[in-house]
């Protein structure tokens, strides 16, 4: 009955210590997330998360040792003194492993996979073997190729197809700018509204007859549209960074809960086993 009471007291003390450590870690991880959201680029960097979680992990370990160290030492002393020929210097408890690598691994696992790495792995795959049909050679084949070349339509005098220099595209009343303005999975192209498109088209029709004021209005519209696109991109990046940070927070706290459970079980097992001399 006494051993059951001692085991229950040890378990309650370990549980309370784990709750305090988890609560302290949760508040510290919230502070780390606030610092991460200041610069959205660092949210997807596992090295930054590993460095930022070093401090909370160290305080997590110190808090556990502070709360559970004396309890585990008293329990180990009580169990060890029941055995004969026990050396007093051996009455101690095994130190817990550091929680830093555990939390850093959980944060890295919650981050999205790099698109560049996927593209590199996809490009590294071998392409299917092409058909080994030999290219026709000989006088007859060369004559056929010359005949096909003569049958092609002649190019225009400028050597360019009209409209070939336009890099954008008009899709359902909207202008799609080149994808370089908004790279990544957020947007494949920057889309202007149909009203801006119609305004630009009307301004282009009356531009020869108008004065320089229309050019200023047109430039203002372009700047306004560019500012709207930039604001939209910043909002999308901030939302994506916040979603990643929420996933990282959940993964880190879950890893801390698993680590506390493992430490509690190890402590109970060590206290119940004892050490024979």
Coordinates of C-alpha atoms in Angstrom, one line a residue:
X1 CA 0.0 0.0 0.0
X2 CA 2.9 2.3 0.8
X3 CA 4.6 1.6 -2.5
X4 CA 1.3 2.3 -4.4
X5 CA 1.0 5.6 -2.5
X6 CA 4.6 6.6 -3.3
X7 CA 4.1 5.7 -7.0
X8 CA 0.9 7.8 -7.1
X9 CA 2.6 10.7 -5.5
X10 CA 5.5 10.5 -8.0
X11 CA 3.1 10.3 -10.9
X12 CA 1.1 13.3 -9.8
X13 CA 4.3 15.3 -9.3
X14 CA 5.6 14.4 -12.7
X15 CA 2.3 15.3 -14.3
X16 CA 2.2 18.7 -12.7
X17 CA 5.8 19.3 -13.7
X18 CA 4.9 18.4 -17.3
X19 CA 1.9 20.7 -17.4
X20 CA 4.0 23.6 -16.2
X21 CA 6.7 22.9 -18.8
X22 CA 4.2 22.6 -21.6
X23 CA 2.5 25.9 -20.6
X24 CA 5.8 27.7 -20.5
X25 CA 6.9 26.2 -23.8
X26 CA 3.5 27.2 -25.4
X27 CA 4.0 30.9 -24.5
X28 CA 7.6 30.9 -25.7
X29 CA 6.6 29.3 -29.1
X30 CA 4.0 32.0 -29.5
X31 CA 6.7 34.6 -29.2
X32 CA 8.9 32.7 -31.7
X33 CA 6.0 32.7 -34.2
X34 CA 5.5 36.5 -33.8
X35 CA 9.1 37.0 -34.7
X36 CA 8.8 34.7 -37.6
X37 CA 5.8 36.5 -39.1
X38 CA 7.8 39.8 -39.2
X39 CA 9.7 38.4 -42.1
X40 CA 7.6 35.8 -44.1
X41 CA 10.6 34.4 -45.9
X42 CA 12.1 32.9 -42.7
X43 CA 8.9 30.9 -42.0
X44 CA 9.8 28.2 -44.5
X45 CA 13.5 28.0 -43.3
X46 CA 14.1 24.9 -41.1
X47 CA 17.5 26.3 -40.0
X48 CA 15.9 29.5 -38.7
X49 CA 13.3 27.4 -36.7
X50 CA 16.1 25.2 -35.2
X51 CA 18.0 28.3 -34.0
X52 CA 14.9 30.0 -32.7
X53 CA 13.7 27.0 -30.7
X54 CA 17.1 26.5 -29.0
X55 CA 16.2 28.9 -26.2
X56 CA 12.7 27.5 -25.5
X57 CA 14.0 23.9 -25.6
X58 CA 16.8 24.8 -23.1
X59 CA 14.3 26.3 -20.7
X60 CA 12.0 23.3 -21.2
X61 CA 14.8 21.0 -20.1
X62 CA 15.8 23.2 -17.2
X63 CA 12.2 23.5 -15.9
X64 CA 11.8 19.7 -16.0
X65 CA 15.1 19.1 -14.1
X66 CA 14.1 21.8 -11.6
X67 CA 10.7 20.3 -10.9
X68 CA 11.4 16.6 -11.2
X69 CA 15.1 16.4 -10.2
X70 CA 14.6 16.5 -6.4
X71 CA 11.6 14.1 -6.6
X72 CA 13.4 11.6 -8.7
X73 CA 16.5 11.7 -6.5
X74 CA 14.4 11.1 -3.3
X75 CA 12.6 8.3 -5.0
X76 CA 15.8 6.7 -6.2
X77 CA 17.3 7.1 -2.7
X78 CA 14.3 5.5 -1.1
X79 CA 14.4 2.5 -3.5
X80 CA 18.2 2.1 -3.3
X81 CA 18.5 2.2 0.4
X82 CA 16.4 -1.0 0.6
X83 CA 19.3 -2.9 -1.0
X84 CA 22.4 -3.9 0.8
X85 CA 25.9 -2.9 -0.1
X86 CA 24.6 0.2 -1.9
X87 CA 27.1 3.0 -2.4
X88 CA 25.7 6.4 -1.6
X89 CA 27.3 8.0 -4.6
X90 CA 25.2 5.9 -6.9
X91 CA 21.9 7.3 -5.6
X92 CA 21.0 9.5 -8.5
X93 CA 18.8 9.6 -11.5
X94 CA 19.6 9.4 -15.2
X95 CA 19.6 12.8 -17.0
X96 CA 17.0 13.4 -19.7
X97 CA 18.0 13.9 -23.2
X98 CA 17.8 17.4 -24.7
X99 CA 14.5 18.5 -26.2
X100 CA 16.1 20.8 -28.8
X101 CA 16.6 18.2 -31.6
X102 CA 13.1 16.8 -31.0
X103 CA 11.4 20.2 -31.4
X104 CA 13.6 21.2 -34.4
X105 CA 12.8 18.0 -36.2
X106 CA 9.1 18.5 -35.5
X107 CA 9.2 22.0 -36.9
X108 CA 11.1 20.9 -40.0
X109 CA 8.6 18.1 -40.7
X110 CA 5.7 20.6 -40.6
X111 CA 7.3 22.9 -43.2
X112 CA 6.1 22.6 -46.9
X113 CA 8.4 20.7 -49.2
X114 CA 10.6 22.8 -51.5
X115 CA 9.3 23.1 -55.0
X116 CA 12.8 23.5 -56.4
X117 CA 13.8 20.1 -54.8
X118 CA 10.8 18.5 -56.4
X119 CA 11.7 19.9 -59.8
X120 CA 15.3 18.7 -59.4
X121 CA 14.2 15.2 -58.5
X122 CA 11.8 15.2 -61.4
X123 CA 14.4 16.4 -63.9
X124 CA 16.8 13.8 -62.6
X125 CA 14.6 10.9 -63.7
X126 CA 15.5 9.2 -66.9
X127 CA 13.2 9.9 -69.8
X128 CA 11.7 7.0 -71.7
X129 CA 13.9 5.7 -74.4
X130 CA 13.0 7.1 -77.8
X131 CA 12.2 4.9 -80.8
X132 CA 15.4 3.7 -82.6
X133 CA 14.0 4.3 -86.1
X134 CA 17.0 5.4 -88.2
X135 CA 16.8 8.9 -89.8
X136 CA 16.4 8.4 -93.5
X137 CA 19.5 9.3 -95.5
X138 CA 20.5 9.2 -99.1
X139 CA 19.8 11.2 -102.2
X140 CA 16.0 10.5 -102.2
X141 CA 15.6 11.6 -98.6
X142 CA 17.5 14.8 -99.2
X143 CA 15.4 15.6 -102.2
X144 CA 12.2 15.1 -100.2
X145 CA 13.5 17.5 -97.5
X146 CA 14.3 20.1 -100.1
X147 CA 10.8 19.7 -101.5
X148 CA 9.1 20.1 -98.1
X149 CA 11.3 23.2 -97.4
X150 CA 10.2 24.8 -100.7
X151 CA 6.5 24.2 -99.9
X152 CA 6.6 26.2 -96.7
X153 CA 4.9 29.7 -96.8
X154 CA 7.2 32.7 -97.0
X155 CA 7.6 34.9 -94.0
X156 CA 6.6 38.5 -93.9
X157 CA 9.1 41.2 -94.8
X158 CA 9.8 42.1 -91.2
X159 CA 10.5 38.4 -90.4
X160 CA 8.2 38.5 -87.4
X161 CA 4.6 37.5 -86.9
X162 CA 2.4 40.5 -85.9
X163 CA 1.9 40.5 -82.2
X164 CA 4.8 38.1 -81.4
X165 CA 6.4 40.7 -79.1
X166 CA 3.5 40.8 -76.7
X167 CA 4.4 38.8 -73.6
X168 CA 1.0 39.0 -71.9
X169 CA -2.3 37.5 -72.8
X170 CA -5.9 38.7 -72.8
X171 CA -8.1 36.2 -71.1
X172 CA -11.9 36.8 -70.7
X173 CA -11.5 40.6 -70.4
X174 CA -8.4 40.7 -68.3
X175 CA -4.7 41.2 -68.9
X176 CA -2.4 38.5 -67.6
X177 CA 1.1 39.9 -67.1
X178 CA 4.2 37.7 -67.3
X179 CA 4.5 35.1 -64.6
X180 CA 7.8 36.6 -63.4
X181 CA 5.9 39.3 -61.5
X182 CA 4.3 36.8 -59.2
X183 CA 6.3 33.6 -59.0
X184 CA 5.5 30.6 -56.9
X185 CA 2.3 28.7 -56.2
X186 CA 0.4 31.8 -55.1
X187 CA -0.3 33.3 -58.5
X188 CA 0.7 32.2 -62.0
X189 CA 0.1 35.7 -63.4
X190 CA -1.0 39.1 -62.3
X191 CA -4.5 39.8 -63.5
X192 CA -5.9 43.2 -64.0
X193 CA -9.6 43.9 -63.9
X194 CA -11.7 44.2 -67.0
X195 CA -12.5 47.9 -66.2
X196 CA -8.8 48.8 -66.3
X197 CA -8.4 46.9 -69.6
X198 CA -11.3 48.7 -71.2
X199 CA -10.0 52.1 -69.9
X200 CA -6.5 51.4 -71.3
X201 CA -8.0 50.4 -74.7
X202 CA -10.2 53.5 -74.9
X203 CA -7.2 55.7 -73.9
X204 CA -5.2 54.0 -76.6
X205 CA -7.8 54.8 -79.3
X206 CA -8.0 58.5 -78.4
X207 CA -4.3 58.9 -77.6
X208 CA -3.3 60.5 -81.0
X209 CA -5.9 63.2 -80.7
X210 CA -5.4 64.0 -77.0
X211 CA -2.8 66.0 -75.2
X212 CA -0.2 65.0 -72.6
X213 CA -2.8 65.0 -69.9
X214 CA -4.1 61.6 -71.1
X215 CA -0.6 60.2 -70.7
X216 CA -0.5 61.3 -67.1
X217 CA -3.9 59.7 -66.5
X218 CA -2.8 56.5 -68.2
X219 CA 0.4 56.4 -66.1
X220 CA -1.6 56.9 -62.9
X221 CA -3.9 54.0 -63.8
X222 CA -0.9 51.7 -64.4
X223 CA 0.7 52.8 -61.1
X224 CA -2.6 52.2 -59.3
X225 CA -3.0 48.8 -60.8
X226 CA 0.6 47.9 -59.9
X227 CA 0.1 49.0 -56.3
X228 CA -3.0 46.9 -56.0
X229 CA -1.2 43.9 -57.3
X230 CA 1.7 44.4 -54.9
X231 CA -0.7 44.8 -52.0
X232 CA -2.5 41.6 -53.0
X233 CA 0.8 39.7 -53.2
X234 CA 1.9 40.9 -49.8
X235 CA -1.5 39.8 -48.3
X236 CA -1.3 36.4 -49.9
X237 CA 2.3 35.9 -48.7
X238 CA 1.4 36.9 -45.2
X239 CA -1.6 34.5 -45.1
X240 CA 0.6 31.7 -46.3
X241 CA 3.3 32.4 -43.8
X242 CA 0.7 32.5 -41.0
X243 CA -0.7 29.1 -42.1
X244 CA 2.8 27.6 -42.0
X245 CA 3.5 29.1 -38.6
X246 CA 0.3 27.6 -37.2
X247 CA 1.2 24.1 -38.5
X248 CA 4.7 24.5 -37.0
X249 CA 3.3 25.5 -33.6
X250 CA 1.0 22.5 -33.5
X251 CA 3.8 20.2 -34.5
X252 CA 6.2 21.5 -31.9
X253 CA 3.7 21.4 -29.0
X254 CA 2.7 17.9 -30.0
X255 CA 6.3 16.8 -30.0
X256 CA 6.8 18.4 -26.6
X257 CA 3.8 16.4 -25.3
X258 CA 5.2 13.2 -26.6
X259 CA 8.6 14.0 -25.0
X260 CA 6.9 14.7 -21.6
X261 CA 5.1 11.3 -21.8
X262 CA 8.3 9.5 -22.6
X263 CA 10.1 11.2 -19.7
X264 CA 7.3 10.4 -17.3
X265 CA 7.3 6.8 -18.3
X266 CA 11.1 6.6 -18.0
X267 CA 11.1 8.1 -14.6
X268 CA 8.4 5.8 -13.3
X269 CA 10.2 2.8 -14.8
X270 CA 13.5 3.8 -13.2
X271 CA 11.8 4.5 -9.8
X272 CA 10.0 1.2 -9.8
X273 CA 13.0 -0.9 -10.9
X274 CA 15.7 0.4 -8.5
X275 CA 19.4 -0.6 -8.6
X276 CA 20.8 -3.6 -7.1
X277 CA 24.3 -3.6 -5.5

